[in-house]
XYZ file of C-alpha atoms in Angstrom:
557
model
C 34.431 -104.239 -25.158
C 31.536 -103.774 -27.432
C 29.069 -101.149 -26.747
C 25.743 -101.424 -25.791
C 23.233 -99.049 -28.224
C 22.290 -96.895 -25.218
C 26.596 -96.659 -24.074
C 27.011 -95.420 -27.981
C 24.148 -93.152 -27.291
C 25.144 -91.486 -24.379
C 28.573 -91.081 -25.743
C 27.482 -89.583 -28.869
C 25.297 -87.175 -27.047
C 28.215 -86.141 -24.860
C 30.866 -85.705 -27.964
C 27.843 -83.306 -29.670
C 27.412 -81.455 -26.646
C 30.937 -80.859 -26.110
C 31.449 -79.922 -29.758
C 28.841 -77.197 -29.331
C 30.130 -75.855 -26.430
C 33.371 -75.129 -27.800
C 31.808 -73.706 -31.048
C 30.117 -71.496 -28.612
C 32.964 -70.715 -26.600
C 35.212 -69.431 -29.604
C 32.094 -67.213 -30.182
C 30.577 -68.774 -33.253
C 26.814 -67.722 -33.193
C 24.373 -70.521 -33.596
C 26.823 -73.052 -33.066
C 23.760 -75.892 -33.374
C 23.457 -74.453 -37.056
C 27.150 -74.423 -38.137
C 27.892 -77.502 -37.106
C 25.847 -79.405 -39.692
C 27.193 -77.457 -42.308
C 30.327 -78.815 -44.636
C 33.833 -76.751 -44.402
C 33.153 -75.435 -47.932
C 29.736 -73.901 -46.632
C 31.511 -71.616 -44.069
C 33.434 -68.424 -44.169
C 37.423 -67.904 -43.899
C 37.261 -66.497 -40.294
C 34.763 -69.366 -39.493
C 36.752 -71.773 -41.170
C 39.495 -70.375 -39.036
C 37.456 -70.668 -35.474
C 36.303 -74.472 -36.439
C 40.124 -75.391 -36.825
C 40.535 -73.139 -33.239
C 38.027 -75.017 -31.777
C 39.350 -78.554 -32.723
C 42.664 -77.450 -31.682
C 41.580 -76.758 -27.879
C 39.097 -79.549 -27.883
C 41.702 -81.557 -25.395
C 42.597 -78.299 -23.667
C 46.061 -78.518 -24.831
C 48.862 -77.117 -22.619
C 50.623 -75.770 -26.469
C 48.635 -74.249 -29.252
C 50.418 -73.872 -32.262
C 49.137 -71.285 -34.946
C 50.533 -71.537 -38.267
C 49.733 -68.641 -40.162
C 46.409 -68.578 -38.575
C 45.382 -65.531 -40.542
C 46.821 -65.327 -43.814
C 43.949 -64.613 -46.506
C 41.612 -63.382 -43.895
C 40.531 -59.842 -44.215
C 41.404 -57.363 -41.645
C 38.283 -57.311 -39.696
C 38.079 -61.069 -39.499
C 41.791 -60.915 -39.052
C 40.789 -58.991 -35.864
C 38.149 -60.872 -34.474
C 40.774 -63.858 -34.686
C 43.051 -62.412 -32.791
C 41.130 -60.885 -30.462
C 39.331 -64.817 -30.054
C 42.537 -66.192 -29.787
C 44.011 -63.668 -27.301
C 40.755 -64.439 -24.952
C 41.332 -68.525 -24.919
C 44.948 -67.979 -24.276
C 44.027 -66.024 -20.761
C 40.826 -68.325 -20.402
C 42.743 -72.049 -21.153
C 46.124 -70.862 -19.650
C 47.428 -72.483 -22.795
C 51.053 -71.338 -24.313
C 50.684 -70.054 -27.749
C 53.642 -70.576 -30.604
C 52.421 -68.170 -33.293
C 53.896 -68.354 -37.013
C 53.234 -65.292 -38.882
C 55.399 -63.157 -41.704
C 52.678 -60.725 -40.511
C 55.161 -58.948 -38.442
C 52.288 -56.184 -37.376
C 50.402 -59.207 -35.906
C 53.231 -60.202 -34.072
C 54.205 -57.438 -32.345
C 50.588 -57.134 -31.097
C 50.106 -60.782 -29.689
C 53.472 -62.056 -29.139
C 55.459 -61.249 -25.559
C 58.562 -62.781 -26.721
C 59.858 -63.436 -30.503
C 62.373 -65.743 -32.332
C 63.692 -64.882 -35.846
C 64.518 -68.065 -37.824
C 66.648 -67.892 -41.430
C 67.755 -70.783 -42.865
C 66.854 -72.990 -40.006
C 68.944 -71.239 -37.343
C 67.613 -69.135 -34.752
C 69.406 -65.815 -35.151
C 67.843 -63.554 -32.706
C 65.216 -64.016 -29.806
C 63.698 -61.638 -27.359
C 61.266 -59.901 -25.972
C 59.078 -58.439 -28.468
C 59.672 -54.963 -27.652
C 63.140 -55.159 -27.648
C 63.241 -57.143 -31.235
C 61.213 -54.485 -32.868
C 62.531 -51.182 -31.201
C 66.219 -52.245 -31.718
C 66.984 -55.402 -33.515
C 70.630 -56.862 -32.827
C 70.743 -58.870 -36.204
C 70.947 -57.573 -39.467
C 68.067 -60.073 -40.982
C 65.925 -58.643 -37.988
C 66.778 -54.999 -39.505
C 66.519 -56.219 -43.143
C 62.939 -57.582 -42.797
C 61.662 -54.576 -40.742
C 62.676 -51.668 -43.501
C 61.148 -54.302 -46.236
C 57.323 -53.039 -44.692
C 55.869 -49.881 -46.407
C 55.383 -48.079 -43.103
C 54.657 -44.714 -41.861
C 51.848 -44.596 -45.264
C 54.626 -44.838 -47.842
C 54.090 -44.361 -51.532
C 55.742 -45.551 -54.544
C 56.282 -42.056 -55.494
C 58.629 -41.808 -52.698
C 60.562 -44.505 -53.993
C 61.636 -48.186 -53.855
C 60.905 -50.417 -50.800
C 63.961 -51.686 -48.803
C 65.007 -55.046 -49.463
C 67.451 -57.899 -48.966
C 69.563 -58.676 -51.251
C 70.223 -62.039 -52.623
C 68.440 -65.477 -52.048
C 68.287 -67.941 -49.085
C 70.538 -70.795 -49.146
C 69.355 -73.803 -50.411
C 67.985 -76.551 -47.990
C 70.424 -78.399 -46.958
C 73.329 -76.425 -48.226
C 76.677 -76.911 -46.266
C 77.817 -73.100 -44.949
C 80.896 -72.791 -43.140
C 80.142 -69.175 -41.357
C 76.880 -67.295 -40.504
C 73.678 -68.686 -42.991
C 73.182 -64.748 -43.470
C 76.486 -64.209 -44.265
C 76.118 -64.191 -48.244
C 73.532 -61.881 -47.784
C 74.617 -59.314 -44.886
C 76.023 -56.109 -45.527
C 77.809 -56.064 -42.719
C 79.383 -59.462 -43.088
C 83.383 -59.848 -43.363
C 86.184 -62.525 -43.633
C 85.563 -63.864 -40.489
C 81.387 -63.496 -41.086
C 82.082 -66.981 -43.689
C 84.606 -68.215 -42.192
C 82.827 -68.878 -38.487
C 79.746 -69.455 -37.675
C 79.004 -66.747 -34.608
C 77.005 -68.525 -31.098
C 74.293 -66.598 -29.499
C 75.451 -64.002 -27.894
C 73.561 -63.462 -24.498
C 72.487 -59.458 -24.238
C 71.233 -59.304 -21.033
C 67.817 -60.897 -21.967
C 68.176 -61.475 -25.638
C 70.052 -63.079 -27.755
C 72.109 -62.557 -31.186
C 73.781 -64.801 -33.634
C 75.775 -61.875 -35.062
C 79.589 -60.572 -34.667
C 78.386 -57.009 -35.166
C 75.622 -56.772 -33.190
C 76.339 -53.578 -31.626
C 76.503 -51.757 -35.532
C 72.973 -52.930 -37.059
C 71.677 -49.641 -36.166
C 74.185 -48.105 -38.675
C 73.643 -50.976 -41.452
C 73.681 -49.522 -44.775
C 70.115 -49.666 -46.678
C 69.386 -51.424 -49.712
C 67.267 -51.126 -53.098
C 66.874 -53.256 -55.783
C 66.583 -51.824 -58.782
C 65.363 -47.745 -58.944
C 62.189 -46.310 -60.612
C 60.590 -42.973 -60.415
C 56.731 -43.363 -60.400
C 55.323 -41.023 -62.997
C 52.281 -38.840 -62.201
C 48.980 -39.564 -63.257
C 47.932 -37.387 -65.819
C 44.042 -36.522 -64.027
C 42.211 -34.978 -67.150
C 43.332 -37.449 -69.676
C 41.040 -39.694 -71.031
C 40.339 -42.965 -68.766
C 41.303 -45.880 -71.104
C 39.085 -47.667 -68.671
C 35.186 -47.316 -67.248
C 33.243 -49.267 -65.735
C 28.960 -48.239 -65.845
C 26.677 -49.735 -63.576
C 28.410 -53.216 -62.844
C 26.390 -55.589 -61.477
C 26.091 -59.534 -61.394
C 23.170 -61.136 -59.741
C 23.797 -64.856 -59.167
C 20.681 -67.374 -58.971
C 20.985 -70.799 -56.798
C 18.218 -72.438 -54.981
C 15.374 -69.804 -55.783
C 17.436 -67.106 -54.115
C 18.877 -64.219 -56.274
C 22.144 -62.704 -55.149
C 23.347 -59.754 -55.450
C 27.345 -60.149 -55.633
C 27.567 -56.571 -57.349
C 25.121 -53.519 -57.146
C 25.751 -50.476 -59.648
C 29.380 -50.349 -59.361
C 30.984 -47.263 -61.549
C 34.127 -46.313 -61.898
C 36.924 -45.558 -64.204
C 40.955 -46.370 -65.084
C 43.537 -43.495 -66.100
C 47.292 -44.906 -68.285
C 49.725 -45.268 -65.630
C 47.539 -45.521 -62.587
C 46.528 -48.137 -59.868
C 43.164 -48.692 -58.199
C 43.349 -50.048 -54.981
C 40.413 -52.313 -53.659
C 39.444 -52.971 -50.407
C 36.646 -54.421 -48.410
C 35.805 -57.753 -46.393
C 35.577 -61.094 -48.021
C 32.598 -61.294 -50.216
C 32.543 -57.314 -50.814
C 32.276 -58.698 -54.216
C 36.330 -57.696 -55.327
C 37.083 -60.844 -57.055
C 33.403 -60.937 -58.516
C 34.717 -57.220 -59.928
C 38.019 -58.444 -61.302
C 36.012 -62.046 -62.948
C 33.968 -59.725 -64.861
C 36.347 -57.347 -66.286
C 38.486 -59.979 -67.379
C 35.471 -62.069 -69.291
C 35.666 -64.865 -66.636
C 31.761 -63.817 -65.012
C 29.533 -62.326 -67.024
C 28.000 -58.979 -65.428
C 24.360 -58.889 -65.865
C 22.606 -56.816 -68.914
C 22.399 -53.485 -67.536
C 26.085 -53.312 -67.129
C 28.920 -51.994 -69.143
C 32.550 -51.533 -70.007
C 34.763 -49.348 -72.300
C 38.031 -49.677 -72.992
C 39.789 -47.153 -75.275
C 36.714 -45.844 -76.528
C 35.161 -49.028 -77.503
C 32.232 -51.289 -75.762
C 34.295 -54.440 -74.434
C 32.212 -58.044 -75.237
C 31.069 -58.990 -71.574
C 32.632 -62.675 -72.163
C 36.153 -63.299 -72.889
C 35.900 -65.709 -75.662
C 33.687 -62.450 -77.495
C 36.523 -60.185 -77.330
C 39.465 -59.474 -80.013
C 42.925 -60.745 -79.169
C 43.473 -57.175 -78.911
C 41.398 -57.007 -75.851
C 42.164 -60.009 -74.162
C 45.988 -59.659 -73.926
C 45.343 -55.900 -73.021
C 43.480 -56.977 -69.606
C 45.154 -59.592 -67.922
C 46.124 -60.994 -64.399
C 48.121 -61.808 -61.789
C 46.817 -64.253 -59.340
C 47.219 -64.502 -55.324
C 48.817 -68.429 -55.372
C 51.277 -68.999 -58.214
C 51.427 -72.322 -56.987
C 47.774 -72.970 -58.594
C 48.390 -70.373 -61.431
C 51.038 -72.397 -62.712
C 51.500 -75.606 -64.539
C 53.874 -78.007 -62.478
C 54.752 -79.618 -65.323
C 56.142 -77.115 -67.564
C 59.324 -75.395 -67.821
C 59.596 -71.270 -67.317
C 60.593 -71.457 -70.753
C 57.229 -73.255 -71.564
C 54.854 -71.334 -69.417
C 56.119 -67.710 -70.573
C 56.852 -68.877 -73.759
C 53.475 -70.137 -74.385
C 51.936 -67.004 -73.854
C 53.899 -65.126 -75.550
C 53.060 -67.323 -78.878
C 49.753 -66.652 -78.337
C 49.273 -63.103 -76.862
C 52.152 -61.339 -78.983
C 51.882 -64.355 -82.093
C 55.879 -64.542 -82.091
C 57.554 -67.250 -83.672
C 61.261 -68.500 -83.760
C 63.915 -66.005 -82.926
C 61.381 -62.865 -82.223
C 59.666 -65.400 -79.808
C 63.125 -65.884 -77.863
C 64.107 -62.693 -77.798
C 61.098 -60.999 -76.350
C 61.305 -64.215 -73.573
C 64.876 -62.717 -72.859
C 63.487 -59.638 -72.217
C 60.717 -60.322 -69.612
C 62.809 -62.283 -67.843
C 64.999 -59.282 -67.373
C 62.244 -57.088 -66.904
C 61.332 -59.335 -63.611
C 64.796 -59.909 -62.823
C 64.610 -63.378 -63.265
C 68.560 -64.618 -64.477
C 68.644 -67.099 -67.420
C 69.058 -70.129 -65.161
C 65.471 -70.361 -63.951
C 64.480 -70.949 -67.695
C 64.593 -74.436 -66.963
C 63.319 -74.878 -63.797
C 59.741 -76.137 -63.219
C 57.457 -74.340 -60.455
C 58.006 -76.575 -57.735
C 62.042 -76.066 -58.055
C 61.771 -72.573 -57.333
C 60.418 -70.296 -54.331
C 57.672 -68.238 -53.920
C 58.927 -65.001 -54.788
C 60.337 -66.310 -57.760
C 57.171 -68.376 -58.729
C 55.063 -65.042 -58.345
C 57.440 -63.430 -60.752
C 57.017 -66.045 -63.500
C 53.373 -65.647 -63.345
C 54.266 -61.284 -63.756
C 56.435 -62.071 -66.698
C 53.819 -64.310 -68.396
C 50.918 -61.197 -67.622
C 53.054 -58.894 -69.463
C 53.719 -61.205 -72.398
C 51.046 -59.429 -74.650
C 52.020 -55.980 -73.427
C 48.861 -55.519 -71.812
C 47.463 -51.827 -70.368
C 45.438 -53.323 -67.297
C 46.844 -55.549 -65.091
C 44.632 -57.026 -62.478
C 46.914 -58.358 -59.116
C 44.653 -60.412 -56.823
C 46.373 -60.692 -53.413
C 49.795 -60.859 -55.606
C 51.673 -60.629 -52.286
C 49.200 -62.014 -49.306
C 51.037 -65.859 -48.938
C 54.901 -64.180 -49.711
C 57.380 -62.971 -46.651
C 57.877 -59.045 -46.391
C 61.784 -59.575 -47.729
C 59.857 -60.740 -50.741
C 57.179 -58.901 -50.876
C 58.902 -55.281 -50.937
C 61.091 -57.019 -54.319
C 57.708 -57.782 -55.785
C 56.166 -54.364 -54.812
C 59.234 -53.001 -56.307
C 59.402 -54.619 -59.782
C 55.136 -53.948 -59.920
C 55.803 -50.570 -59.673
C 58.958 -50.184 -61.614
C 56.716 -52.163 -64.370
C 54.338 -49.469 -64.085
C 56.370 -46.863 -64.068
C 58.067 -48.273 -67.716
C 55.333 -49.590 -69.599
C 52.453 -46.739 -68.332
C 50.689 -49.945 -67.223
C 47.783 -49.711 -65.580
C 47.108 -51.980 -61.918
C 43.979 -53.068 -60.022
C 45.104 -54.067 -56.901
C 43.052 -56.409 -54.756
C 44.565 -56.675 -51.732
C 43.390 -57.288 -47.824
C 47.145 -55.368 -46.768
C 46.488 -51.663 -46.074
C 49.569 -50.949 -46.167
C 50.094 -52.426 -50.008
C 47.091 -50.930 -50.863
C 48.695 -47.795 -49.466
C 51.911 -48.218 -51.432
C 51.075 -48.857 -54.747
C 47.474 -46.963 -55.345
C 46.845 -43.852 -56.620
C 43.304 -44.200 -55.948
C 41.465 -46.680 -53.762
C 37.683 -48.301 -54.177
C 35.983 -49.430 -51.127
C 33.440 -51.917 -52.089
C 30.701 -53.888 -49.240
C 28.528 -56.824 -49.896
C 28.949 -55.981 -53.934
C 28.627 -52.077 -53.372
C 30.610 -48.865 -53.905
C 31.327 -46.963 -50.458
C 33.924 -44.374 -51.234
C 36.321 -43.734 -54.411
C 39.098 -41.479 -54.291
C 42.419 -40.616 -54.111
C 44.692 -42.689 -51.591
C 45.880 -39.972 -49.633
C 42.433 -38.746 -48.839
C 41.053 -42.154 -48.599
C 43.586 -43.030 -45.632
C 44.389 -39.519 -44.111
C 40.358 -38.775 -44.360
C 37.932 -41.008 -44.275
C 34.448 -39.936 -44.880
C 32.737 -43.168 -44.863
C 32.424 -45.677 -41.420
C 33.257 -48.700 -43.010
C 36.408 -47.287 -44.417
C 36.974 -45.789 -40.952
C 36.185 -49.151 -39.598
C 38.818 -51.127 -42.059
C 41.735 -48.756 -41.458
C 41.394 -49.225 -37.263
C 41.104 -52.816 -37.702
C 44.147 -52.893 -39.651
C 47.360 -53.254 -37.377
C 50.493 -51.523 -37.870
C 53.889 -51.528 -36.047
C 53.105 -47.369 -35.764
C 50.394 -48.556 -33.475
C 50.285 -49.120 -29.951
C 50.648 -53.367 -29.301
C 48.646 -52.826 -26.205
C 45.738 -51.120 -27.774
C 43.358 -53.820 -28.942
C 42.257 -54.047 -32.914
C 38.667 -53.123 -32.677
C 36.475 -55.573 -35.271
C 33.420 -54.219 -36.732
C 30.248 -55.255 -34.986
C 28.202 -57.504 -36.349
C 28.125 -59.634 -39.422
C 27.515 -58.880 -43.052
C 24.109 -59.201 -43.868
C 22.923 -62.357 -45.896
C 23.318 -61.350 -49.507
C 20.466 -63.387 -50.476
C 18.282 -61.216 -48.373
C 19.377 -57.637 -48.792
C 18.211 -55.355 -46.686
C 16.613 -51.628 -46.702
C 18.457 -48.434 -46.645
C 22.392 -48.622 -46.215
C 24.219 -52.003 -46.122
C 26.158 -51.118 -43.740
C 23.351 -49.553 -41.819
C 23.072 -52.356 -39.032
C 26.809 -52.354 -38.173
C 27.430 -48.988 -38.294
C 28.329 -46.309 -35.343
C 26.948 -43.409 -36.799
C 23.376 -44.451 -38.391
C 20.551 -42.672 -38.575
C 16.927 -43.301 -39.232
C 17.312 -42.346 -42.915
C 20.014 -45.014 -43.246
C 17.971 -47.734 -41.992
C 15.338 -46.047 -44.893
C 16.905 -44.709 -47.884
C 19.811 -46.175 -49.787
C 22.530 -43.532 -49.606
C 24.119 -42.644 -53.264
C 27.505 -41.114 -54.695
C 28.228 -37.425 -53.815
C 31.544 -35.346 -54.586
C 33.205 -34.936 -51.788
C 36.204 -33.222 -53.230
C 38.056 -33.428 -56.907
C 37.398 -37.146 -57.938
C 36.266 -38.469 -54.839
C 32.735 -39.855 -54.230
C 31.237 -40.991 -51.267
C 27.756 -43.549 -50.447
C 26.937 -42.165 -47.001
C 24.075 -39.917 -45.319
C 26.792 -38.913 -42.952
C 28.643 -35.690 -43.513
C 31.649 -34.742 -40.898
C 34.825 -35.623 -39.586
C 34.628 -39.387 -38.091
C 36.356 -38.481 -34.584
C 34.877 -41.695 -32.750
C 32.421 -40.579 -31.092
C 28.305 -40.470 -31.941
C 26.434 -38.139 -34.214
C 23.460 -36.413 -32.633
C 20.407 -38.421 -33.937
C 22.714 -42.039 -34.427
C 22.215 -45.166 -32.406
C 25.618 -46.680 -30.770
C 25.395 -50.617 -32.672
């Protein structure tokens, strides 16, 4: 029937009031506010609690979350979880959580299923999946993660050999089979049913053995040292870029120094918007940094814009971007796309041309039958390292890798941790790693740069970055960060509070109104740099051990 204006009213009114009650109730502040803004005009983790909120609109008796974090940072990441932890217990709803984030999962998940090739190998509860996994894809993809803080220098991650079969591919045996090290005759012949293990379940003959599965590398590298008083071929003075819209002026990066040794990776790290991908933009020519800033590059001033700079300097400083999906053209051939920039970064022609495309592709382990294959024939491991071959076409020294591993699985990841560092480790490349995964920050950096809302909180080396932190928010981002080492019952505690607009920047320390240990002079007075040990500086009016608990003279935020 048609409605009456005052029916259409009243239902309207009803549908708003409902909206802003669940905006409210996955704890979105000023829910009236947000929800006349656009999609484009929010956050990632608000983005994230807007899609939440639709979801449990009809207070579903299923939620399914697909990847619900990926890209977030590792605060938001938090908060997220914690939110979606809360509605589980307050909506009684069941939750089906997708993740490669196998951290996550051990923390929010009470039972798990491992899927490969669209079987369901192994299922259980979550405890008993991750303490002592009965199949050996369960064991593969748990020694692919760098844990227990290891380094490259330590050597190559553990992967899995091999690719998955093809979709649709008729197998006769186990779908792991080709790829198993403990796989026989029978292993291809028959396909094994899930065994029942008093609670869990395995698809695997040789269940009872995984603990004793042999471990494997590919491909071996030794990670040369970083020679510390050689001459940075890298430094960055007083980087800033202000950006103007609407008569505000914003401040995406505030006096940012630092500098770039041959061989060696800077990690960064901070929340969305700490102004990382602002930092890479500019070094690359993309942005422009404003006036007062500068860079030098072996000994000479490099031209702010790219299209200023010699060919030199542009194939010297390239990239590697998080989403070779976008990075790449669909419509070209590997040959094409690597090719291509090879013609123009090294100026090859003809038979030179070909031969140094044979060569990458070996470099990134890529075999000759891909040369054909367009982007969308080919997975995302081995889309990620097209997009590495065609960085290193002009033998570059800096290498900037934005998130090169945040949308891959961990099998894949470790391979393309691997080959970055085995790069590295042959061509005395130099990496700036952007990445929101502590633990491949951890890996791969020598040193690591923690930027917030566009400025520089701590520089230094890894080790004492991560085994001693001497600045809150660096405190705060390594306990928000979760980790199979951790305890799965011990909550991810999210940093209080919300950045502060960047439009309106604030007195004293940024971090000042979120922070656990501020003092009157950080609500004042701008902290700057001081050594706190060889190479490593530090933005903070605090001086001590962070143990936890409050410094005489702080306020509890």
């Amino acid at each position: 029937p048609r409605w009456t204006g005052e029916a259409e009213a009243g239902f309207r009114a009803r549908a708003k009031a409902g909206a802003l009650e669940m905006l409210d109730r996955v704890q979105i502040s000023d829910p009236r506010r947000v929800a006349e803004r656009y999609p484009h005009q929010l956050s990632g983790g608000m983005q994230q609690r807007v899609s939440i909120a639709m979801a449990l609109a009809r207070n579903p008796a299923l939620l399914i979350l697909d990847e619900p974090t990926t890209g977030l940072d590792v605060t938001v990441e938090a908060e997220v979880l914690d939110l979606v932890e809360k509605l589980r217990r307050e909506f009684s709803t069941s939750i089906l959580f997708i993740s490669h984030n196998l951290a996550i999962v051990a923390r929010i998940c009470e039972r798990v299923g491992v899927l490969y090739a669209g079987r369901l190998i192994e299922q259980g509860p979550t405890a008993a999946i991750f303490d002592t996994p009965r199949h050996p894809y369960t064991v593969g993809l748990l020694r692919c993660l760098p844990r227990g803080g290891r380094v490259k220098s330590q050597g190559p991650l553990d992967t899995i050999p091999g690719l998955p079969p093809a979709p649709g591919a008729l197998l006769g045996g186990c779908t792991f089979a080709e790829r198993c090290l403990l796989a026989d005759d029978r292993c291809h012949a028959e396909e094994p049913p899930l065994f029942d293990l008093d609670g869990r379940h395995s698809r695997c003959y040789y269940h009872e053995k995984t603990a004793d599965m042999p471990r494997s590398v590919a491909g071996e590298f030794e990670a040369s040292p970083v020679i510390e008083d050689a001459a940075p071929i890298l430094k960055a003075s007083n980087l800033s870029k202000t950006f103007s819209f609407s008569g505000h002026r914003l401040h995406a990066l505030r006096d940012v120094s630092f500098d770039l040794r041959s061989g060696e990776t800077l990690g960064l790290v901070g929340e969305s918007g700490s102004g990382k991908t602002t930092l890479a933009r500019t070094l690359l020519g993309l942005t422009a940094p404003d006036d007062s800033s500068r860079f030098e590059f072996e000994g000479h001033a490099l031209a702010p814009r790219a299209r200023e700079r010699s060919l030199d300097d542009v194939k010297a400083i390239q990239i590697v971007f998080q989403n070779p999906d976008s990075a790449l053209n669909r419509s070209h051939t590997v040959r094409r796309l690597v090719g291509r920039a090879i013609g123009r970064l090294a100026r090859a022609t003809g038979a030179e041309r070909s031969r140094r495309l044979m060569e990458l592709m070996n470099a990134v382990r890529l075999a000759d039958r891909y040369l054909g294959a367009r982007p969308r024939q080919l997975s995302g491991g081995l889309k990620q390292r097209v997009a590495i071959a065609r960085a290193f076409a002009g033998d570059p020294r800096i290498v900037v890798c934005d998130e090169p591993t945040s949308a891959l699985d961990v099998s894949v990841q470790a391979a393309i941790l691997n080959l970055l560092a085995s790069l590295q480790a042959r061509h005395r490349v130099s990496y700036i790693l952007i990445s929101h995964d502590l633990g491949v920050v951890r890996y791969l950096s020598d040193r690591i740069a923690v930027l917030y809302l566009g400025r520089l909180m701590q520089i230094g080396r890894a080790d004492r970055v991560f085994e001693g932190p001497h600045h809150p928010y660096t405190e705060a981002l390594r306990r928000a960060s979760p980790t199979l080492e951790g305890d799965p019952a011990e909550s991810l505690p999210a940093i209080a509070g919300q950045p502060p607009d960047l439009a309106r920047p604030i007195a004293g320390c940024a971090f000042a109104p979120r922070c656990a240990y501020a003092m009157a002079i950080c609500t004042r007075d701008d902290p700057q740099m001081r050594a706190s040990g060889a190479r490593h500086l530090v933005a903070c009016f605090h001086d001590g051990p962070l143990t936890g608990n409050t410094p005489a003279g702080a306020t509890r935020r």
